[in-house]
Short mmCIF file of C-alpha atoms and ligand atoms in Angstrom, two decimals:
data_model
loop_
_atom_site.label_atom_id
_atom_site.label_comp_id
_atom_site.label_asym_id
_atom_site.label_seq_id
_atom_site.Cartn_x
_atom_site.Cartn_y
_atom_site.Cartn_z
CA MET P 1 41.71 34.31 -126.93
CA GLU P 2 42.13 35.08 -123.28
CA MET P 3 43.08 32.37 -120.81
CA THR P 4 41.29 32.29 -117.46
CA PHE P 5 40.99 30.17 -114.32
CA ARG P 6 37.89 29.49 -112.22
CA TRP P 7 38.08 30.72 -108.63
CA TYR P 8 35.33 30.46 -106.04
CA GLY P 9 36.29 33.33 -103.74
CA ALA P 10 38.55 33.80 -100.70
CA ASN P 11 35.97 32.40 -98.26
CA GLU P 12 35.36 29.33 -100.40
CA GLU P 13 38.86 28.35 -101.47
CA LYS P 14 42.28 27.30 -100.26
CA ILE P 15 43.65 28.41 -103.61
CA LYS P 16 44.88 32.00 -103.50
CA LEU P 17 44.71 34.58 -106.26
CA GLU P 18 48.49 34.93 -105.84
CA ASP P 19 48.86 31.23 -106.75
CA ILE P 20 46.78 31.69 -109.88
CA ARG P 21 48.76 34.78 -110.82
CA GLN P 22 51.88 32.60 -111.01
CA ILE P 23 50.46 30.33 -113.71
CA PRO P 24 52.17 31.55 -116.88
CA GLY P 25 49.76 33.00 -119.42
CA CYS P 26 46.78 33.12 -117.08
CA LYS P 27 45.21 36.53 -117.46
CA GLY P 28 41.86 36.42 -115.78
CA ILE P 29 39.59 34.95 -113.16
CA VAL P 30 36.25 33.34 -113.82
CA GLY P 31 34.57 34.53 -110.68
CA THR P 32 31.38 34.09 -108.71
CA LEU P 33 29.54 35.06 -105.55
CA MET P 34 28.72 31.61 -104.19
CA ASP P 35 26.67 32.78 -101.23
CA ILE P 36 23.98 34.72 -103.08
CA PRO P 37 20.80 32.63 -103.13
CA VAL P 38 19.64 31.73 -106.61
CA GLY P 39 17.32 34.39 -108.02
CA GLU P 40 18.45 37.25 -105.76
CA VAL P 41 19.97 40.40 -107.28
CA TRP P 42 23.78 40.52 -107.07
CA PRO P 43 24.55 43.69 -105.13
CA LYS P 44 26.83 46.24 -106.76
CA GLU P 45 29.07 46.60 -103.71
CA ARG P 46 29.78 42.85 -103.68
CA ILE P 47 30.64 42.85 -107.39
CA LYS P 48 32.87 45.89 -106.92
CA ALA P 49 34.70 44.27 -104.00
CA LEU P 50 35.27 41.06 -105.96
CA LYS P 51 36.61 42.94 -108.96
CA GLU P 52 38.95 45.05 -106.82
CA GLU P 53 40.27 42.00 -104.99
CA ILE P 54 41.01 40.22 -108.27
CA GLU P 55 42.55 43.25 -109.95
CA ALA P 56 44.75 43.91 -106.91
CA ALA P 57 46.25 40.47 -107.57
CA GLY P 58 47.08 41.46 -111.16
CA LEU P 59 44.24 39.54 -112.79
CA THR P 60 41.05 40.57 -114.59
CA LEU P 61 37.39 39.72 -113.97
CA LYS P 62 35.42 39.54 -117.20
CA VAL P 63 33.51 36.27 -116.84
CA ILE P 64 31.06 35.14 -114.16
CA GLU P 65 30.27 31.46 -113.65
CA SER P 66 27.48 31.09 -112.82
CA VAL P 67 24.54 33.36 -112.32
CA ASN P 68 22.16 30.46 -111.77
CA ILE P 69 18.63 30.51 -113.12
CA HIS P 70 15.78 30.34 -110.64
CA GLU P 71 13.85 27.08 -110.97
CA ASP P 72 10.59 29.04 -111.55
CA ILE P 73 12.09 30.37 -114.80
CA LYS P 74 12.98 26.87 -115.97
CA MET P 75 9.56 25.60 -114.92
CA GLY P 76 7.82 28.55 -116.61
CA VAL P 77 5.45 29.24 -113.69
CA PRO P 78 3.84 32.71 -113.34
CA THR P 79 6.28 33.83 -110.62
CA HIS P 80 9.08 33.63 -113.21
CA ASP P 81 8.65 37.30 -114.17
CA LYS P 82 9.84 38.46 -110.76
CA TRP P 83 13.03 36.38 -111.04
CA ILE P 84 13.59 37.52 -114.62
CA GLU P 85 13.43 41.15 -113.49
CA ASN P 86 16.01 40.35 -110.79
CA TYR P 87 18.21 38.67 -113.40
CA LYS P 88 18.08 41.78 -115.58
CA THR P 89 19.16 43.92 -112.64
CA THR P 90 22.04 41.53 -111.97
CA ILE P 91 23.11 41.78 -115.63
CA ARG P 92 23.12 45.59 -115.36
CA ASN P 93 25.05 45.50 -112.09
CA LEU P 94 27.67 43.16 -113.52
CA ALA P 95 28.01 45.26 -116.69
CA GLU P 96 28.74 48.31 -114.57
CA TYR P 97 31.88 46.56 -113.32
CA GLY P 98 33.12 45.42 -116.71
CA ILE P 99 31.71 41.88 -116.85
CA GLU P 100 31.41 40.72 -120.46
CA VAL P 101 30.18 37.13 -120.17
CA ILE P 102 27.73 35.34 -117.87
CA CYS P 103 27.92 31.54 -117.85
CA TYR P 104 24.75 29.72 -116.77
CA ASN P 105 22.91 26.51 -117.47
CA PHE P 106 19.32 25.55 -118.13
CA MET P 107 19.27 22.08 -116.58
CA PRO P 108 16.23 21.29 -114.43
CA VAL P 109 16.98 20.57 -110.75
CA PHE P 110 20.57 19.36 -111.04
CA ASP P 111 23.65 20.92 -112.50
CA TRP P 112 26.47 18.55 -113.62
CA LEU P 113 26.68 15.09 -112.07
CA LYS P 114 29.12 12.21 -111.81
CA THR P 115 28.90 8.87 -110.02
CA ASP P 116 32.36 9.08 -108.39
CA LEU P 117 34.14 12.26 -107.31
CA ASP P 118 37.27 10.40 -106.18
CA PHE P 119 38.04 7.83 -108.86
CA LYS P 120 41.60 6.55 -108.52
CA LEU P 121 43.79 6.38 -111.61
CA PRO P 122 46.76 4.00 -111.93
CA ASP P 123 49.23 6.89 -111.48
CA GLY P 124 47.87 7.55 -107.97
CA SER P 125 45.91 10.68 -108.89
CA SER P 126 42.15 10.89 -108.49
CA THR P 127 39.48 12.30 -110.75
CA LEU P 128 35.74 12.44 -111.41
CA SER P 129 34.06 9.61 -113.23
CA PHE P 130 30.71 8.43 -114.51
CA VAL P 131 29.67 4.80 -114.66
CA SER P 132 26.07 4.34 -115.77
CA SER P 133 25.58 1.14 -113.79
CA ASP P 134 26.60 3.03 -110.62
CA MET P 135 23.98 5.69 -111.16
CA PRO P 136 21.77 5.76 -108.05
CA THR P 137 18.18 4.72 -108.73
CA SER P 138 16.67 7.69 -106.91
CA PRO P 139 17.46 11.41 -106.95
CA GLU P 140 17.74 11.32 -103.13
CA ALA P 141 20.52 8.76 -103.35
CA LEU P 142 22.27 10.77 -106.05
CA ILE P 143 22.23 13.90 -103.90
CA GLN P 144 23.60 11.96 -100.93
CA ASN P 145 26.29 10.49 -103.15
CA MET P 146 27.40 13.86 -104.47
CA GLU P 147 27.38 15.46 -101.02
CA ALA P 148 29.33 12.59 -99.46
CA GLY P 149 31.91 12.72 -102.26
CA ALA P 150 32.41 16.47 -101.97
CA ASP P 151 34.58 16.12 -98.87
CA GLY P 152 32.95 19.05 -97.08
CA PHE P 153 33.21 21.45 -100.02
CA SER P 154 30.20 23.12 -101.55
CA LEU P 155 29.75 21.94 -105.11
CA PRO P 156 28.89 24.47 -107.80
CA GLY P 157 25.32 23.95 -108.95
CA TRP P 158 24.45 21.86 -105.89
CA GLU P 159 23.54 24.77 -103.66
CA PRO P 160 21.36 23.74 -100.69
CA GLU P 161 18.48 26.03 -101.62
CA ARG P 162 18.41 24.48 -105.06
CA LEU P 163 18.06 21.02 -103.58
CA SER P 164 15.78 21.79 -100.64
CA GLN P 165 12.61 21.54 -102.69
CA PHE P 166 13.74 18.94 -105.14
CA LYS P 167 10.85 16.53 -104.41
CA GLU P 168 8.16 19.09 -105.32
CA VAL P 169 10.20 20.27 -108.27
CA PHE P 170 10.69 16.72 -109.51
CA ALA P 171 6.97 16.06 -109.33
CA PHE P 172 6.33 19.24 -111.33
CA TYR P 173 8.78 18.26 -114.08
CA LYS P 174 6.95 14.96 -114.66
CA ASN P 175 4.59 16.94 -116.93
CA VAL P 176 7.23 19.15 -118.56
CA THR P 177 8.46 18.05 -121.99
CA ASP P 178 11.68 19.10 -123.73
CA ASP P 179 9.56 21.45 -125.86
CA ASP P 180 8.01 23.04 -122.76
CA LEU P 181 11.50 23.61 -121.39
CA ARG P 182 12.51 25.16 -124.72
CA ALA P 183 9.51 27.49 -124.57
CA ASN P 184 10.53 28.57 -121.05
CA PHE P 185 14.07 29.19 -122.26
CA LYS P 186 12.84 31.29 -125.17
CA TYR P 187 10.60 33.34 -122.89
CA PHE P 188 13.57 34.03 -120.59
CA MET P 189 15.92 34.91 -123.44
CA GLU P 190 13.41 37.21 -125.15
CA ALA P 191 13.09 39.04 -121.86
CA ILE P 192 16.79 39.46 -121.05
CA ILE P 193 18.66 39.70 -124.37
CA PRO P 194 17.62 43.33 -125.04
CA THR P 195 19.21 44.22 -121.68
CA CYS P 196 22.34 42.24 -122.59
CA GLU P 197 22.60 44.02 -125.93
CA GLU P 198 22.14 47.38 -124.28
CA VAL P 199 24.85 46.90 -121.64
CA GLY P 200 27.21 44.59 -123.58
CA VAL P 201 27.00 41.35 -121.59
CA LYS P 202 26.95 38.02 -123.43
CA MET P 203 24.94 35.11 -122.04
CA ALA P 204 26.75 31.77 -122.41
CA CYS P 205 24.68 28.65 -121.79
CA HIS P 206 26.57 25.60 -120.52
CA PRO P 207 25.55 22.30 -122.16
CA ASP P 208 23.77 19.63 -120.17
CA ASP P 209 26.17 17.43 -118.25
CA PRO P 210 25.62 14.62 -119.08
CA PRO P 211 24.02 15.54 -122.43
CA TYR P 212 21.02 13.24 -122.07
CA SER P 213 18.04 12.96 -119.76
CA VAL P 214 18.54 11.77 -116.17
CA PHE P 215 15.66 10.47 -114.05
CA GLY P 216 13.32 11.37 -116.91
CA LEU P 217 13.92 15.13 -116.52
CA PRO P 218 13.63 17.28 -119.65
CA ARG P 219 16.89 18.43 -121.27
CA MET P 220 17.50 20.94 -124.06
CA VAL P 221 21.26 21.51 -124.58
CA LYS P 222 22.51 18.06 -125.58
CA ASN P 223 23.82 18.16 -129.14
CA ARG P 224 24.34 20.20 -132.31
CA GLU P 225 20.62 20.43 -133.09
CA ASP P 226 19.84 21.70 -129.60
CA LEU P 227 22.59 24.31 -129.78
CA ASP P 228 21.35 25.38 -133.18
CA TRP P 229 17.79 25.69 -131.88
CA MET P 230 19.01 27.64 -128.86
CA CYS P 231 20.97 30.12 -130.97
CA ASN P 232 18.05 30.65 -133.33
CA ALA P 233 15.49 30.99 -130.52
CA VAL P 234 16.77 34.54 -130.06
CA ASP P 235 19.11 35.31 -132.89
CA SER P 236 21.70 37.53 -131.25
CA PRO P 237 25.42 37.14 -130.54
CA TYR P 238 24.49 37.96 -126.94
CA ASN P 239 22.66 34.63 -126.77
CA GLY P 240 25.72 32.38 -126.77
CA ILE P 241 27.21 29.13 -125.54
CA THR P 242 29.74 28.10 -122.91
CA LEU P 243 31.21 25.44 -125.12
CA CYS P 244 32.19 22.71 -122.66
CA THR P 245 34.07 20.09 -124.65
CA GLY P 246 33.86 17.47 -121.91
CA SER P 247 30.10 17.74 -121.45
CA ILE P 248 29.35 17.65 -125.18
CA ALA P 249 31.71 14.70 -125.69
CA GLU P 250 30.04 12.61 -122.99
CA ASP P 251 27.63 11.54 -125.71
CA PRO P 252 29.90 9.73 -128.21
CA ALA P 253 27.41 10.57 -130.99
CA ASN P 254 28.41 14.25 -130.70
CA ASP P 255 31.22 15.43 -132.99
CA VAL P 256 32.87 17.93 -130.64
CA VAL P 257 35.35 19.32 -133.16
CA ALA P 258 32.63 19.99 -135.76
CA ILE P 259 30.41 21.61 -133.11
CA VAL P 260 33.23 23.86 -131.90
CA ALA P 261 34.06 24.86 -135.48
CA GLU P 262 30.46 25.62 -136.46
CA PHE P 263 29.51 27.70 -133.45
CA THR P 264 32.81 29.58 -133.34
CA LYS P 265 32.25 30.51 -136.97
CA ARG P 266 28.72 31.62 -136.07
CA ASN P 267 30.20 33.86 -133.35
CA ARG P 268 28.28 32.11 -130.58
CA ILE P 269 31.08 30.95 -128.26
CA PRO P 270 32.13 33.76 -125.94
CA PHE P 271 33.48 31.26 -123.39
CA ALA P 272 34.95 27.75 -123.66
CA HIS P 273 35.61 25.06 -121.03
CA VAL P 274 38.28 22.88 -122.56
CA ARG P 275 38.80 19.46 -121.02
CA ASN P 276 39.42 15.87 -122.04
CA ILE P 277 37.54 12.72 -121.07
CA LYS P 278 38.51 9.07 -121.41
CA PHE P 279 35.81 6.59 -122.29
CA THR P 280 36.03 3.32 -120.38
CA ASN P 281 32.95 1.90 -122.12
CA VAL P 282 31.69 3.82 -125.15
CA ALA P 283 28.42 1.90 -125.51
CA ALA P 284 27.50 2.60 -121.87
CA LYS P 285 28.88 6.18 -122.14
CA ASP P 286 31.14 5.50 -119.14
CA PHE P 287 34.16 7.75 -118.76
CA TYR P 288 36.51 9.49 -116.39
CA GLU P 289 37.83 13.02 -116.60
CA ALA P 290 41.31 12.58 -118.03
CA PRO P 291 44.32 14.91 -117.92
CA HIS P 292 43.97 17.57 -120.62
CA LEU P 293 46.64 16.03 -122.92
CA SER P 294 45.16 14.37 -126.04
CA SER P 295 47.10 11.15 -125.51
CA GLU P 296 45.59 10.71 -122.03
CA GLY P 297 41.97 10.76 -123.12
CA SER P 298 39.52 10.16 -125.96
CA LEU P 299 39.44 13.69 -127.40
CA ASP P 300 41.82 15.33 -129.86
CA MET P 301 42.62 18.50 -127.99
CA TYR P 302 44.74 19.88 -130.81
CA ALA P 303 41.81 19.55 -133.21
CA ILE P 304 39.53 21.27 -130.67
CA MET P 305 41.91 24.19 -130.20
CA GLN P 306 42.41 24.36 -133.95
CA ALA P 307 38.64 24.53 -134.50
CA LEU P 308 38.53 27.51 -132.15
CA HIS P 309 41.63 29.15 -133.58
CA ASP P 310 40.94 28.71 -137.28
CA ASN P 311 37.38 29.98 -136.98
CA GLY P 312 38.35 33.23 -135.31
CA PHE P 313 37.68 32.52 -131.63
CA ASP P 314 38.19 35.69 -129.59
CA GLY P 315 36.48 34.76 -126.33
CA TYR P 316 37.60 33.45 -122.95
CA ILE P 317 38.91 29.94 -122.31
CA ARG P 318 39.50 28.09 -119.12
CA PRO P 319 40.95 24.68 -118.46
CA ASP P 320 38.21 22.56 -116.97
CA HIS P 321 38.21 20.04 -114.16
CA GLY P 322 41.58 18.76 -113.07
CA ARG P 323 42.60 15.68 -111.14
CA MET P 324 43.90 15.78 -107.60
CA ILE P 325 47.68 15.32 -107.90
CA TRP P 326 50.79 15.84 -105.75
CA GLY P 327 48.86 15.25 -102.53
CA GLU P 328 46.47 18.14 -103.05
CA THR P 329 43.01 18.00 -101.52
CA GLY P 330 40.16 20.31 -102.39
CA ARG P 331 36.87 20.85 -104.16
CA PRO P 332 36.44 17.91 -106.57
CA GLY P 333 37.59 18.90 -110.05
CA TYR P 334 38.96 22.23 -108.90
CA GLY P 335 42.43 21.74 -107.48
CA LEU P 336 45.22 24.11 -108.44
CA TYR P 337 47.94 21.89 -109.85
CA ASP P 338 46.33 19.80 -112.54
CA ARG P 339 44.26 22.69 -113.83
CA ALA P 340 47.48 24.73 -114.05
CA LEU P 341 49.05 21.93 -116.09
CA GLY P 342 45.98 21.89 -118.32
CA LEU P 343 46.13 25.64 -118.78
CA SER P 344 49.81 25.52 -119.78
CA TYR P 345 49.13 22.75 -122.25
CA LEU P 346 46.25 24.65 -123.86
CA ASN P 347 48.44 27.75 -124.09
CA GLY P 348 51.11 25.62 -125.77
CA LEU P 349 48.65 24.34 -128.34
CA TRP P 350 47.49 27.89 -128.99
CA GLU P 351 51.04 29.17 -129.50
CA ALA P 352 51.68 26.39 -132.01
CA LEU P 353 48.47 27.31 -133.87
CA GLU P 354 49.38 30.99 -133.91
CA LYS P 355 52.81 30.28 -135.35
CA LYS P 356 51.65 27.79 -137.93
C1 LIG I 401 30.98 22.06 -113.18
C2 LIG I 401 30.68 23.22 -114.02
C3 LIG I 401 29.21 23.54 -113.99
C4 LIG I 401 28.98 24.87 -114.66
C5 LIG I 401 27.52 25.24 -114.74
C6 LIG I 401 27.31 26.53 -115.46
O1 LIG I 401 32.06 21.91 -112.73
O2 LIG I 401 31.14 23.08 -115.30
O3 LIG I 401 28.77 23.58 -112.68
O4 LIG I 401 29.62 25.87 -113.92
O5 LIG I 401 26.78 24.25 -115.34
O6 LIG I 401 26.13 27.09 -115.05
#
């Protein structure tokens, strides 16, 4: 297990690599190049510069989150082949600089979503929350909501070019079923996995967040059956999962611990996002993102870490979204302090499991 921390880059962050370096037991950065438009090839010189900057701070760069998937690939339109070729070149370029894992998602139009990015908790901290009755009735209103709540920060997965054509894209998806989306995924994976195997880069698909359909859009990474289908679609350890405990748990029907255990055992989890959520209304699937500690939320974090540990997990972990605490302001979910607390807690659980 190697503990990491997500960082958006010096031009995108107040948080410094030097700050992250001081978190005990944090070895690596989960990095990105935020400004590269979706679908374009990631240039070698940019990857090299990022790696050198991170290594100069005493940290490693082995995981990229995310290399986003061009909408044409998800839609399965004929132009997809051009974007797939670009993706293969990006995989090769990243491999040349030692990248081992690429996190991505296969959600149409939107990446993750919440209804409140500044939900106040009784202790005075703030966090992200989802209340189904607050869900805007139109995608336009949802986008406005997310942008207004972001406090001037760019949100990962909500890049402007991704949203600029959302009306056309939405109309297109009206006729796309979950099975069509699966077929488009399989086509993409069959095309890129041989490259991944050749250069040693594992693809790690992030589950849908939330793990059910929104605005009638197709979804294909929602539960155990979907993950099983995904892994079998191209049966290679290079076709893996970013096991995000929070996203999977947002559907109370999902048994997160069993899912973590099964897919760790199957050697399909090269990367894990470990966070807790607290249900406020299970039937409505309403929740907020809780501190990582088990007692603060609805998930048993010890059991999750145990499922990883006892099944031979040897991938990368990062704490996931943190609250805003101690007066910090920043990109929702991605402050320094609460994620550092989460990281320390997860390291503590791991030490206990190792010594057991
Ligand atoms: C949200 C993140 C997601 C994740 C992507 C992976 O904070 O967990 O944006 O990075 O879904 O592609």
